[in-house]
Amino acid sequence: MDAHIPFSERLRMMQGDQNPNNCPVRQVMQGIFGKWSTLLLLALAERPYRFGELRRLVPDISQRMLTQSLRDLERDGYIYRKVYPTKPPSVEYGLNDLGKSMLVPLHDLVIWASDNFAAVDSSRKIYDAQAAD
Amino acid sequence: MDAHIPFSERLRMMQGDQNPNNCPVRQVMQGIFGKWSTLLLLALAERPYRFGELRRLVPDISQRMLTQSLRDLERDGYIYRKVYPTKPPSVEYGLNDLGKSMLVPLHDLVIWASDNFAAVDSSRKIYDAQAAD
DNA sequence: CAGCATCCTAACAGATACTG
DNA sequence: CAGTATCTGTTAGGATGCTG
């Protein structure tokens, strides 16, 4: 809750104790930063969706990756999975409280990205042009 | 600047126009979410560091990945690279204004992660235990 | 000191076909 | 409808040796 821990302290926390790979903060960040995770969380922020609806919302995701990404998000506790035993079956995905709370800072980062992508893009172009010399 | 664009609108912005892979917001997010990027940005948030210092700060990064990650962050405009023509040479890395501004929302997300990793970890354990049935 | 080049492995991710 | 299974290609990442 204390936002005023200095960066160096946060960094030390991210190193883990003995094995840095065991650092829990890094592991959480990895889960959020997957290729599709952010996109799916944003979609579910609006309302729960069914599997097929999510496929249509994110047309360039493969069925395999959609299943796997949803499983991972469910495993981390960000979303729930609710099966309706109809025929044919329908499955609904939606945000848990943990997911809703995480989405607050994540959304701020997305806002930053959409406000600043032009600066990043122009920086890349300049860098690449100089590298071509 | 407007933080009140609905999620669905943000989502549509993240789809890109024709080719979703070209979506600039996604590309910015990918750059921030690399395995080492966040760690390095947090380190540089405190003060500029030299190459060897960064290696010691993040002991589990390989030389190859440190070089590559720093290049990527430089290319995106988050950090600068300043070479001092001494013998032997020394190279200093530090945050640009763009990096400093990006670090504000990124830091909030790191704070969330360090406040909530216990909940994520316990969710994973429960999920894995049920999957073992 | 701060790297680059090379080789190699493992994780990530797409395409396709099939199922309760 | 909502998946699973399998195969394959691509990229991320580590280990090692060498250099201005």
PDB file of C-alpha atoms (C1' of nucleotides) in Angstrom:
ATOM      1  CA  MET A   1       0.000   0.000   0.000  1.00  0.00           C
ATOM      2  CA  ASP A   2       2.946   2.315   0.596  1.00  0.00           C
ATOM      3  CA  ALA A   3       3.755   3.944  -2.699  1.00  0.00           C
ATOM      4  CA  HIS A   4       6.808   5.706  -1.354  1.00  0.00           C
ATOM      5  CA  ILE A   5       9.226   2.835  -1.124  1.00  0.00           C
ATOM      6  CA  PRO A   6      12.226   3.995  -3.178  1.00  0.00           C
ATOM      7  CA  PHE A   7      12.933   2.413  -6.534  1.00  0.00           C
ATOM      8  CA  SER A   8      16.059   0.755  -5.255  1.00  0.00           C
ATOM      9  CA  GLU A   9      14.036  -1.018  -2.600  1.00  0.00           C
ATOM     10  CA  ARG A  10      11.457  -2.174  -5.165  1.00  0.00           C
ATOM     11  CA  LEU A  11      14.305  -3.387  -7.295  1.00  0.00           C
ATOM     12  CA  ARG A  12      15.744  -5.381  -4.440  1.00  0.00           C
ATOM     13  CA  MET A  13      12.320  -6.914  -3.871  1.00  0.00           C
ATOM     14  CA  MET A  14      12.265  -7.914  -7.525  1.00  0.00           C
ATOM     15  CA  GLN A  15      15.558  -9.737  -7.180  1.00  0.00           C
ATOM     16  CA  GLY A  16      14.076 -12.446  -5.011  1.00  0.00           C
ATOM     17  CA  ASP A  17      15.987 -13.922  -2.127  1.00  0.00           C
ATOM     18  CA  GLN A  18      18.351 -16.603  -3.299  1.00  0.00           C
ATOM     19  CA  ASN A  19      17.032 -17.364  -6.748  1.00  0.00           C
ATOM     20  CA  PRO A  20      15.847 -14.272  -8.651  1.00  0.00           C
ATOM     21  CA  ASN A  21      13.658 -16.459 -10.811  1.00  0.00           C
ATOM     22  CA  ASN A  22      11.537 -17.130  -7.756  1.00  0.00           C
ATOM     23  CA  CYS A  23      10.738 -13.469  -7.251  1.00  0.00           C
ATOM     24  CA  PRO A  24       6.960 -13.302  -6.906  1.00  0.00           C
ATOM     25  CA  VAL A  25       6.673  -9.769  -8.251  1.00  0.00           C
ATOM     26  CA  ARG A  26       8.371 -10.756 -11.480  1.00  0.00           C
ATOM     27  CA  GLN A  27       6.091 -13.737 -11.793  1.00  0.00           C
ATOM     28  CA  VAL A  28       3.010 -11.586 -11.439  1.00  0.00           C
ATOM     29  CA  MET A  29       4.320  -9.134 -14.015  1.00  0.00           C
ATOM     30  CA  GLN A  30       5.015 -11.957 -16.467  1.00  0.00           C
ATOM     31  CA  GLY A  31       1.414 -13.081 -16.185  1.00  0.00           C
ATOM     32  CA  ILE A  32       0.053  -9.637 -16.966  1.00  0.00           C
ATOM     33  CA  PHE A  33       2.481  -8.895 -19.786  1.00  0.00           C
ATOM     34  CA  GLY A  34       1.764 -11.825 -22.069  1.00  0.00           C
ATOM     35  CA  LYS A  35       1.014 -11.128 -25.695  1.00  0.00           C
ATOM     36  CA  TRP A  36      -2.767 -11.453 -25.288  1.00  0.00           C
ATOM     37  CA  SER A  37      -3.392 -10.989 -21.569  1.00  0.00           C
ATOM     38  CA  THR A  38      -3.790  -7.228 -21.590  1.00  0.00           C
ATOM     39  CA  LEU A  39      -6.106  -7.321 -24.558  1.00  0.00           C
ATOM     40  CA  LEU A  40      -8.361  -9.947 -22.999  1.00  0.00           C
ATOM     41  CA  LEU A  41      -8.478  -8.194 -19.653  1.00  0.00           C
ATOM     42  CA  LEU A  42      -9.500  -4.965 -21.338  1.00  0.00           C
ATOM     43  CA  ALA A  43     -12.233  -6.765 -23.214  1.00  0.00           C
ATOM     44  CA  LEU A  44     -13.584  -8.378 -20.056  1.00  0.00           C
ATOM     45  CA  ALA A  45     -13.423  -5.051 -18.235  1.00  0.00           C
ATOM     46  CA  GLU A  46     -16.566  -3.992 -20.025  1.00  0.00           C
ATOM     47  CA  ARG A  47     -18.694  -7.046 -19.351  1.00  0.00           C
ATOM     48  CA  PRO A  48     -18.400 -10.833 -19.249  1.00  0.00           C
ATOM     49  CA  TYR A  49     -18.039 -12.506 -22.618  1.00  0.00           C
ATOM     50  CA  ARG A  50     -18.408 -15.987 -23.973  1.00  0.00           C
ATOM     51  CA  PHE A  51     -15.609 -17.864 -25.681  1.00  0.00           C
ATOM     52  CA  GLY A  52     -16.830 -17.259 -29.194  1.00  0.00           C
ATOM     53  CA  GLU A  53     -17.527 -13.599 -28.505  1.00  0.00           C
ATOM     54  CA  LEU A  54     -13.936 -13.115 -27.364  1.00  0.00           C
ATOM     55  CA  ARG A  55     -12.710 -14.750 -30.556  1.00  0.00           C
ATOM     56  CA  ARG A  56     -14.643 -12.237 -32.599  1.00  0.00           C
ATOM     57  CA  LEU A  57     -13.516  -9.336 -30.404  1.00  0.00           C
ATOM     58  CA  VAL A  58      -9.858 -10.268 -30.886  1.00  0.00           C
ATOM     59  CA  PRO A  59      -9.904 -11.637 -34.414  1.00  0.00           C
ATOM     60  CA  ASP A  60      -6.176 -12.241 -34.737  1.00  0.00           C
ATOM     61  CA  ILE A  61      -5.903 -14.612 -31.796  1.00  0.00           C
ATOM     62  CA  SER A  62      -5.844 -18.320 -32.527  1.00  0.00           C
ATOM     63  CA  GLN A  63      -8.228 -20.662 -30.758  1.00  0.00           C
ATOM     64  CA  ARG A  64      -5.288 -22.334 -29.078  1.00  0.00           C
ATOM     65  CA  MET A  65      -3.866 -19.110 -27.669  1.00  0.00           C
ATOM     66  CA  LEU A  66      -7.291 -17.871 -26.585  1.00  0.00           C
ATOM     67  CA  THR A  67      -7.864 -21.042 -24.576  1.00  0.00           C
ATOM     68  CA  GLN A  68      -4.411 -20.956 -23.077  1.00  0.00           C
ATOM     69  CA  SER A  69      -4.467 -17.252 -22.228  1.00  0.00           C
ATOM     70  CA  LEU A  70      -7.870 -17.577 -20.562  1.00  0.00           C
ATOM     71  CA  ARG A  71      -6.619 -20.562 -18.551  1.00  0.00           C
ATOM     72  CA  ASP A  72      -3.600 -18.600 -17.384  1.00  0.00           C
ATOM     73  CA  LEU A  73      -5.683 -15.609 -16.368  1.00  0.00           C
ATOM     74  CA  GLU A  74      -8.066 -17.913 -14.541  1.00  0.00           C
ATOM     75  CA  ARG A  75      -5.196 -19.653 -12.789  1.00  0.00           C
ATOM     76  CA  ASP A  76      -3.816 -16.333 -11.582  1.00  0.00           C
ATOM     77  CA  GLY A  77      -7.237 -15.422 -10.208  1.00  0.00           C
ATOM     78  CA  TYR A  78      -7.972 -12.478 -12.481  1.00  0.00           C
ATOM     79  CA  ILE A  79     -10.976 -14.011 -14.217  1.00  0.00           C
ATOM     80  CA  TYR A  80     -13.617 -16.634 -13.535  1.00  0.00           C
ATOM     81  CA  ARG A  81     -14.910 -19.313 -15.888  1.00  0.00           C
ATOM     82  CA  LYS A  82     -18.557 -20.272 -15.667  1.00  0.00           C
ATOM     83  CA  VAL A  83     -19.978 -23.180 -17.637  1.00  0.00           C
ATOM     84  CA  TYR A  84     -23.670 -23.232 -18.517  1.00  0.00           C
ATOM     85  CA  PRO A  85     -24.682 -26.873 -19.105  1.00  0.00           C
ATOM     86  CA  THR A  86     -26.825 -26.060 -22.117  1.00  0.00           C
ATOM     87  CA  LYS A  87     -26.779 -27.870 -25.406  1.00  0.00           C
ATOM     88  CA  PRO A  88     -24.483 -26.941 -27.002  1.00  0.00           C
ATOM     89  CA  PRO A  89     -22.567 -25.725 -23.946  1.00  0.00           C
ATOM     90  CA  SER A  90     -21.780 -22.076 -23.418  1.00  0.00           C
ATOM     91  CA  VAL A  91     -18.952 -20.767 -21.250  1.00  0.00           C
ATOM     92  CA  GLU A  92     -18.749 -17.306 -19.811  1.00  0.00           C
ATOM     93  CA  TYR A  93     -15.596 -15.487 -18.749  1.00  0.00           C
ATOM     94  CA  GLY A  94     -15.523 -12.413 -16.528  1.00  0.00           C
ATOM     95  CA  LEU A  95     -13.330 -10.414 -14.187  1.00  0.00           C
ATOM     96  CA  ASN A  96     -12.894 -11.334 -10.536  1.00  0.00           C
ATOM     97  CA  ASP A  97     -12.301  -8.668  -7.905  1.00  0.00           C
ATOM     98  CA  LEU A  98      -8.576  -9.296  -8.193  1.00  0.00           C
ATOM     99  CA  GLY A  99      -8.727  -8.688 -11.919  1.00  0.00           C
ATOM    100  CA  LYS A 100     -10.757  -5.521 -11.470  1.00  0.00           C
ATOM    101  CA  SER A 101      -8.275  -4.141  -8.984  1.00  0.00           C
ATOM    102  CA  MET A 102      -5.309  -5.011 -11.197  1.00  0.00           C
ATOM    103  CA  LEU A 103      -6.945  -3.408 -14.180  1.00  0.00           C
ATOM    104  CA  VAL A 104      -6.787   0.036 -12.544  1.00  0.00           C
ATOM    105  CA  PRO A 105      -2.990   0.448 -12.830  1.00  0.00           C
ATOM    106  CA  LEU A 106      -2.877  -1.623 -16.014  1.00  0.00           C
ATOM    107  CA  HIS A 107      -5.399   0.658 -17.656  1.00  0.00           C
ATOM    108  CA  ASP A 108      -3.304   3.697 -16.735  1.00  0.00           C
ATOM    109  CA  LEU A 109      -0.388   2.127 -18.532  1.00  0.00           C
ATOM    110  CA  VAL A 110      -2.496   1.464 -21.614  1.00  0.00           C
ATOM    111  CA  ILE A 111      -3.586   5.092 -21.558  1.00  0.00           C
ATOM    112  CA  TRP A 112       0.042   6.156 -21.403  1.00  0.00           C
ATOM    113  CA  ALA A 113       0.826   3.917 -24.356  1.00  0.00           C
ATOM    114  CA  SER A 114      -1.966   5.288 -26.486  1.00  0.00           C
ATOM    115  CA  ASP A 115      -1.005   8.846 -25.589  1.00  0.00           C
ATOM    116  CA  ASN A 116       2.673   8.332 -26.364  1.00  0.00           C
ATOM    117  CA  PHE A 117       3.006   5.776 -29.114  1.00  0.00           C
ATOM    118  CA  ALA A 118       3.811   8.504 -31.613  1.00  0.00           C
ATOM    119  CA  ALA A 119       6.885   9.521 -29.615  1.00  0.00           C
ATOM    120  CA  VAL A 120       8.030   5.923 -29.355  1.00  0.00           C
ATOM    121  CA  ASP A 121       7.452   5.332 -33.034  1.00  0.00           C
ATOM    122  CA  SER A 122       9.402   8.400 -34.100  1.00  0.00           C
ATOM    123  CA  SER A 123      12.246   7.475 -31.760  1.00  0.00           C
ATOM    124  CA  ARG A 124      12.431   4.052 -33.383  1.00  0.00           C
ATOM    125  CA  LYS A 125      12.531   5.519 -36.860  1.00  0.00           C
ATOM    126  CA  ILE A 126      15.358   7.890 -35.948  1.00  0.00           C
ATOM    127  CA  TYR A 127      17.319   5.084 -34.309  1.00  0.00           C
ATOM    128  CA  ASP A 128      16.895   2.751 -37.261  1.00  0.00           C
ATOM    129  CA  ALA A 129      17.882   5.441 -39.722  1.00  0.00           C
ATOM    130  CA  GLN A 130      21.117   6.102 -37.851  1.00  0.00           C
ATOM    131  CA  ALA A 131      21.835   2.401 -37.542  1.00  0.00           C
ATOM    132  CA  ALA A 132      21.603   2.106 -41.327  1.00  0.00           C
ATOM    133  CA  ASP A 133      24.712   4.256 -41.770  1.00  0.00           C
TER     134      ASP A 133
ATOM    135  CA  MET B   1      -4.865  12.618 -22.121  1.00  0.00           C
ATOM    136  CA  ASP B   2      -8.509  11.685 -21.700  1.00  0.00           C
ATOM    137  CA  ALA B   3      -8.657   8.864 -19.202  1.00  0.00           C
ATOM    138  CA  HIS B   4     -12.382   8.381 -19.639  1.00  0.00           C
ATOM    139  CA  ILE B   5     -12.486   6.687 -22.977  1.00  0.00           C
ATOM    140  CA  PRO B   6     -14.446   3.477 -22.355  1.00  0.00           C
ATOM    141  CA  PHE B   7     -12.625   0.169 -22.333  1.00  0.00           C
ATOM    142  CA  SER B   8     -14.308  -0.930 -25.519  1.00  0.00           C
ATOM    143  CA  GLU B   9     -12.938   2.087 -27.324  1.00  0.00           C
ATOM    144  CA  ARG B  10      -9.421   1.429 -26.008  1.00  0.00           C
ATOM    145  CA  LEU B  11      -9.817  -2.133 -27.149  1.00  0.00           C
ATOM    146  CA  ARG B  12     -10.791  -1.067 -30.613  1.00  0.00           C
ATOM    147  CA  MET B  13      -7.747   1.203 -30.702  1.00  0.00           C
ATOM    148  CA  MET B  14      -5.624  -1.817 -29.823  1.00  0.00           C
ATOM    149  CA  GLN B  15      -6.988  -3.772 -32.759  1.00  0.00           C
ATOM    150  CA  GLY B  16      -5.233  -1.597 -35.305  1.00  0.00           C
ATOM    151  CA  ASP B  17      -6.813  -0.695 -38.589  1.00  0.00           C
ATOM    152  CA  GLN B  18      -6.391  -3.445 -41.119  1.00  0.00           C
ATOM    153  CA  ASN B  19      -3.619  -5.486 -39.599  1.00  0.00           C
ATOM    154  CA  PRO B  20      -3.877  -5.799 -35.809  1.00  0.00           C
ATOM    155  CA  ASN B  21      -0.162  -6.557 -35.648  1.00  0.00           C
ATOM    156  CA  ASN B  22       0.457  -2.981 -36.686  1.00  0.00           C
ATOM    157  CA  CYS B  23      -1.398  -1.569 -33.704  1.00  0.00           C
ATOM    158  CA  PRO B  24       1.001   0.964 -32.188  1.00  0.00           C
ATOM    159  CA  VAL B  25      -0.362   0.609 -28.668  1.00  0.00           C
ATOM    160  CA  ARG B  26       0.355  -3.102 -28.676  1.00  0.00           C
ATOM    161  CA  GLN B  27       3.845  -2.453 -29.942  1.00  0.00           C
ATOM    162  CA  VAL B  28       4.564  -0.003 -27.148  1.00  0.00           C
ATOM    163  CA  MET B  29       3.241  -2.438 -24.560  1.00  0.00           C
ATOM    164  CA  GLN B  30       5.422  -5.222 -25.938  1.00  0.00           C
ATOM    165  CA  GLY B  31       8.484  -3.033 -25.518  1.00  0.00           C
ATOM    166  CA  ILE B  32       7.698  -2.313 -21.877  1.00  0.00           C
ATOM    167  CA  PHE B  33       6.730  -5.886 -21.013  1.00  0.00           C
ATOM    168  CA  GLY B  34       9.907  -7.683 -21.943  1.00  0.00           C
ATOM    169  CA  LYS B  35      11.460  -9.987 -19.386  1.00  0.00           C
ATOM    170  CA  TRP B  36      14.131  -7.466 -18.365  1.00  0.00           C
ATOM    171  CA  SER B  37      12.764  -4.084 -19.443  1.00  0.00           C
ATOM    172  CA  THR B  38      10.828  -3.310 -16.283  1.00  0.00           C
ATOM    173  CA  LEU B  39      13.710  -4.314 -14.069  1.00  0.00           C
ATOM    174  CA  LEU B  40      16.188  -2.143 -15.953  1.00  0.00           C
ATOM    175  CA  LEU B  41      13.869   0.854 -16.048  1.00  0.00           C
ATOM    176  CA  LEU B  42      13.362   0.616 -12.281  1.00  0.00           C
ATOM    177  CA  ALA B  43      17.104   0.467 -11.775  1.00  0.00           C
ATOM    178  CA  LEU B  44      17.700   3.520 -13.951  1.00  0.00           C
ATOM    179  CA  ALA B  45      14.898   5.376 -12.206  1.00  0.00           C
ATOM    180  CA  GLU B  46      17.178   5.981  -9.279  1.00  0.00           C
ATOM    181  CA  ARG B  47      20.201   7.295 -11.134  1.00  0.00           C
ATOM    182  CA  PRO B  48      22.196   6.616 -14.306  1.00  0.00           C
ATOM    183  CA  TYR B  49      24.294   3.472 -14.259  1.00  0.00           C
ATOM    184  CA  ARG B  50      27.160   2.076 -16.235  1.00  0.00           C
ATOM    185  CA  PHE B  51      27.007  -1.208 -18.094  1.00  0.00           C
ATOM    186  CA  GLY B  52      28.959  -3.185 -15.518  1.00  0.00           C
ATOM    187  CA  GLU B  53      26.983  -1.675 -12.658  1.00  0.00           C
ATOM    188  CA  LEU B  54      23.744  -2.802 -14.238  1.00  0.00           C
ATOM    189  CA  ARG B  55      25.152  -6.303 -14.584  1.00  0.00           C
ATOM    190  CA  ARG B  56      25.855  -6.417 -10.886  1.00  0.00           C
ATOM    191  CA  LEU B  57      22.453  -4.900 -10.029  1.00  0.00           C
ATOM    192  CA  VAL B  58      20.652  -7.582 -12.036  1.00  0.00           C
ATOM    193  CA  PRO B  59      22.927 -10.562 -11.524  1.00  0.00           C
ATOM    194  CA  ASP B  60      20.807 -13.112 -13.363  1.00  0.00           C
ATOM    195  CA  ILE B  61      20.812 -11.295 -16.690  1.00  0.00           C
ATOM    196  CA  SER B  62      23.260 -12.478 -19.335  1.00  0.00           C
ATOM    197  CA  GLN B  63      25.555 -10.033 -21.046  1.00  0.00           C
ATOM    198  CA  ARG B  64      23.813 -10.684 -24.309  1.00  0.00           C
ATOM    199  CA  MET B  65      20.366  -9.887 -22.965  1.00  0.00           C
ATOM    200  CA  LEU B  66      21.582  -6.827 -21.064  1.00  0.00           C
ATOM    201  CA  THR B  67      23.042  -5.392 -24.250  1.00  0.00           C
ATOM    202  CA  GLN B  68      19.954  -6.219 -26.267  1.00  0.00           C
ATOM    203  CA  SER B  69      17.472  -4.937 -23.689  1.00  0.00           C
ATOM    204  CA  LEU B  70      19.353  -1.659 -23.315  1.00  0.00           C
ATOM    205  CA  ARG B  71      19.433  -1.251 -27.096  1.00  0.00           C
ATOM    206  CA  ASP B  72      15.682  -1.824 -27.309  1.00  0.00           C
ATOM    207  CA  LEU B  73      14.960   0.675 -24.551  1.00  0.00           C
ATOM    208  CA  GLU B  74      17.247   3.169 -26.245  1.00  0.00           C
ATOM    209  CA  ARG B  75      15.570   2.604 -29.578  1.00  0.00           C
ATOM    210  CA  ASP B  76      12.157   3.255 -28.061  1.00  0.00           C
ATOM    211  CA  GLY B  77      13.434   6.496 -26.570  1.00  0.00           C
ATOM    212  CA  TYR B  78      13.136   5.580 -22.908  1.00  0.00           C
ATOM    213  CA  ILE B  79      16.840   5.742 -22.120  1.00  0.00           C
ATOM    214  CA  TYR B  80      19.959   7.455 -23.444  1.00  0.00           C
ATOM    215  CA  ARG B  81      23.396   5.935 -23.967  1.00  0.00           C
ATOM    216  CA  LYS B  82      26.420   8.122 -23.342  1.00  0.00           C
ATOM    217  CA  VAL B  83      29.907   6.949 -24.182  1.00  0.00           C
ATOM    218  CA  TYR B  84      32.861   8.443 -22.314  1.00  0.00           C
ATOM    219  CA  PRO B  85      35.953   8.024 -24.518  1.00  0.00           C
ATOM    220  CA  THR B  86      38.206   7.030 -21.658  1.00  0.00           C
ATOM    221  CA  LYS B  87      40.611   4.101 -21.655  1.00  0.00           C
ATOM    222  CA  PRO B  88      39.116   1.643 -21.127  1.00  0.00           C
ATOM    223  CA  PRO B  89      35.816   3.133 -22.304  1.00  0.00           C
ATOM    224  CA  SER B  90      32.892   3.592 -19.960  1.00  0.00           C
ATOM    225  CA  VAL B  91      29.250   3.835 -21.047  1.00  0.00           C
ATOM    226  CA  GLU B  92      26.483   5.392 -19.030  1.00  0.00           C
ATOM    227  CA  TYR B  93      22.765   4.669 -19.368  1.00  0.00           C
ATOM    228  CA  GLY B  94      20.010   6.836 -17.954  1.00  0.00           C
ATOM    229  CA  LEU B  95      16.336   7.699 -18.329  1.00  0.00           C
ATOM    230  CA  ASN B  96      15.093  10.193 -20.892  1.00  0.00           C
ATOM    231  CA  ASP B  97      12.035  12.314 -20.232  1.00  0.00           C
ATOM    232  CA  LEU B  98       9.914   9.783 -22.111  1.00  0.00           C
ATOM    233  CA  GLY B  99      11.168   7.022 -19.853  1.00  0.00           C
ATOM    234  CA  LYS B 100      10.531   9.051 -16.740  1.00  0.00           C
ATOM    235  CA  SER B 101       6.965   9.760 -17.790  1.00  0.00           C
ATOM    236  CA  MET B 102       6.333   6.120 -18.676  1.00  0.00           C
ATOM    237  CA  LEU B 103       7.719   4.980 -15.383  1.00  0.00           C
ATOM    238  CA  VAL B 104       4.918   6.702 -13.476  1.00  0.00           C
ATOM    239  CA  PRO B 105       2.148   4.286 -14.551  1.00  0.00           C
ATOM    240  CA  LEU B 106       4.589   1.379 -14.774  1.00  0.00           C
ATOM    241  CA  HIS B 107       5.655   1.937 -11.196  1.00  0.00           C
ATOM    242  CA  ASP B 108       2.026   1.877 -10.066  1.00  0.00           C
ATOM    243  CA  LEU B 109       1.658  -1.509 -11.674  1.00  0.00           C
ATOM    244  CA  VAL B 110       4.784  -2.801  -9.925  1.00  0.00           C
ATOM    245  CA  ILE B 111       3.355  -1.548  -6.655  1.00  0.00           C
ATOM    246  CA  TRP B 112       0.137  -3.429  -7.356  1.00  0.00           C
ATOM    247  CA  ALA B 113       2.124  -6.564  -8.099  1.00  0.00           C
ATOM    248  CA  SER B 114       4.125  -6.386  -4.894  1.00  0.00           C
ATOM    249  CA  ASP B 115       0.975  -5.710  -2.896  1.00  0.00           C
ATOM    250  CA  ASN B 116      -0.954  -8.575  -4.449  1.00  0.00           C
ATOM    251  CA  PHE B 117       1.454 -11.331  -5.354  1.00  0.00           C
ATOM    252  CA  ALA B 118       0.302 -13.383  -2.384  1.00  0.00           C
ATOM    253  CA  ALA B 119      -3.256 -13.483  -3.732  1.00  0.00           C
ATOM    254  CA  VAL B 120      -2.036 -14.498  -7.185  1.00  0.00           C
ATOM    255  CA  ASP B 121       0.228 -17.144  -5.733  1.00  0.00           C
ATOM    256  CA  SER B 122      -2.509 -18.685  -3.630  1.00  0.00           C
ATOM    257  CA  SER B 123      -4.892 -18.668  -6.593  1.00  0.00           C
ATOM    258  CA  ARG B 124      -2.324 -20.575  -8.623  1.00  0.00           C
ATOM    259  CA  LYS B 125      -1.861 -23.171  -5.915  1.00  0.00           C
ATOM    260  CA  ILE B 126      -5.595 -23.773  -5.614  1.00  0.00           C
ATOM    261  CA  TYR B 127      -5.970 -24.043  -9.385  1.00  0.00           C
ATOM    262  CA  ASP B 128      -3.093 -26.481  -9.709  1.00  0.00           C
ATOM    263  CA  ALA B 129      -4.379 -28.619  -6.864  1.00  0.00           C
ATOM    264  CA  GLN B 130      -7.786 -28.929  -8.527  1.00  0.00           C
ATOM    265  CA  ALA B 131      -6.235 -29.660 -11.905  1.00  0.00           C
ATOM    266  CA  ALA B 132      -4.345 -32.567 -10.320  1.00  0.00           C
ATOM    267  CA  ASP B 133      -7.616 -34.417  -9.662  1.00  0.00           C
TER     268      ASP B 133
ATOM    269  C1'  DC C   1      35.189  -2.065 -19.749  1.00  0.00           C
ATOM    270  C1'  DA C   2      31.749  -2.839 -22.785  1.00  0.00           C
ATOM    271  C1'  DG C   3      30.625  -4.990 -26.157  1.00  0.00           C
ATOM    272  C1'  DC C   4      29.924  -8.434 -30.652  1.00  0.00           C
ATOM    273  C1'  DA C   5      29.592 -13.119 -33.035  1.00  0.00           C
ATOM    274  C1'  DT C   6      28.265 -17.712 -32.933  1.00  0.00           C
ATOM    275  C1'  DC C   7      25.861 -21.659 -31.584  1.00  0.00           C
ATOM    276  C1'  DC C   8      22.302 -23.916 -29.272  1.00  0.00           C
ATOM    277  C1'  DT C   9      17.969 -24.817 -26.592  1.00  0.00           C
ATOM    278  C1'  DA C  10      13.427 -24.010 -24.936  1.00  0.00           C
ATOM    279  C1'  DA C  11       9.412 -21.456 -24.723  1.00  0.00           C
ATOM    280  C1'  DC C  12       5.972 -19.132 -27.516  1.00  0.00           C
ATOM    281  C1'  DA C  13       2.758 -19.168 -30.944  1.00  0.00           C
ATOM    282  C1'  DG C  14       0.264 -20.350 -35.541  1.00  0.00           C
ATOM    283  C1'  DA C  15      -2.207 -23.859 -38.542  1.00  0.00           C
ATOM    284  C1'  DT C  16      -4.869 -27.754 -38.991  1.00  0.00           C
ATOM    285  C1'  DA C  17      -7.756 -31.558 -37.790  1.00  0.00           C
ATOM    286  C1'  DC C  18     -10.761 -33.686 -34.617  1.00  0.00           C
ATOM    287  C1'  DT C  19     -14.492 -34.136 -30.412  1.00  0.00           C
ATOM    288  C1'  DG C  20     -18.243 -34.164 -26.476  1.00  0.00           C
TER     289       DG C  20
ATOM    290  C1'  DC D   1     -20.199 -24.125 -28.949  1.00  0.00           C
ATOM    291  C1'  DA D   2     -16.098 -24.652 -26.781  1.00  0.00           C
ATOM    292  C1'  DG D   3     -12.830 -26.790 -26.693  1.00  0.00           C
ATOM    293  C1'  DT D   4      -8.365 -30.786 -27.329  1.00  0.00           C
ATOM    294  C1'  DA D   5      -4.385 -32.822 -29.890  1.00  0.00           C
ATOM    295  C1'  DT D   6      -0.615 -32.623 -32.884  1.00  0.00           C
ATOM    296  C1'  DC D   7       2.687 -30.736 -35.756  1.00  0.00           C
ATOM    297  C1'  DT D   8       5.535 -27.029 -37.108  1.00  0.00           C
ATOM    298  C1'  DG D   9       7.795 -22.564 -37.391  1.00  0.00           C
ATOM    299  C1'  DT D  10       9.498 -18.476 -34.964  1.00  0.00           C
ATOM    300  C1'  DT D  11      11.428 -15.951 -31.444  1.00  0.00           C
ATOM    301  C1'  DA D  12      13.431 -15.320 -26.747  1.00  0.00           C
ATOM    302  C1'  DG D  13      17.103 -16.335 -24.249  1.00  0.00           C
ATOM    303  C1'  DG D  14      21.481 -18.641 -22.372  1.00  0.00           C
ATOM    304  C1'  DA D  15      26.629 -20.203 -22.885  1.00  0.00           C
ATOM    305  C1'  DT D  16      30.914 -19.464 -24.659  1.00  0.00           C
ATOM    306  C1'  DG D  17      34.772 -17.292 -26.855  1.00  0.00           C
ATOM    307  C1'  DC D  18      36.792 -13.173 -28.788  1.00  0.00           C
ATOM    308  C1'  DT D  19      37.904  -7.788 -29.438  1.00  0.00           C
ATOM    309  C1'  DG D  20      38.857  -2.463 -29.579  1.00  0.00           C
TER     310       DG D  20
END
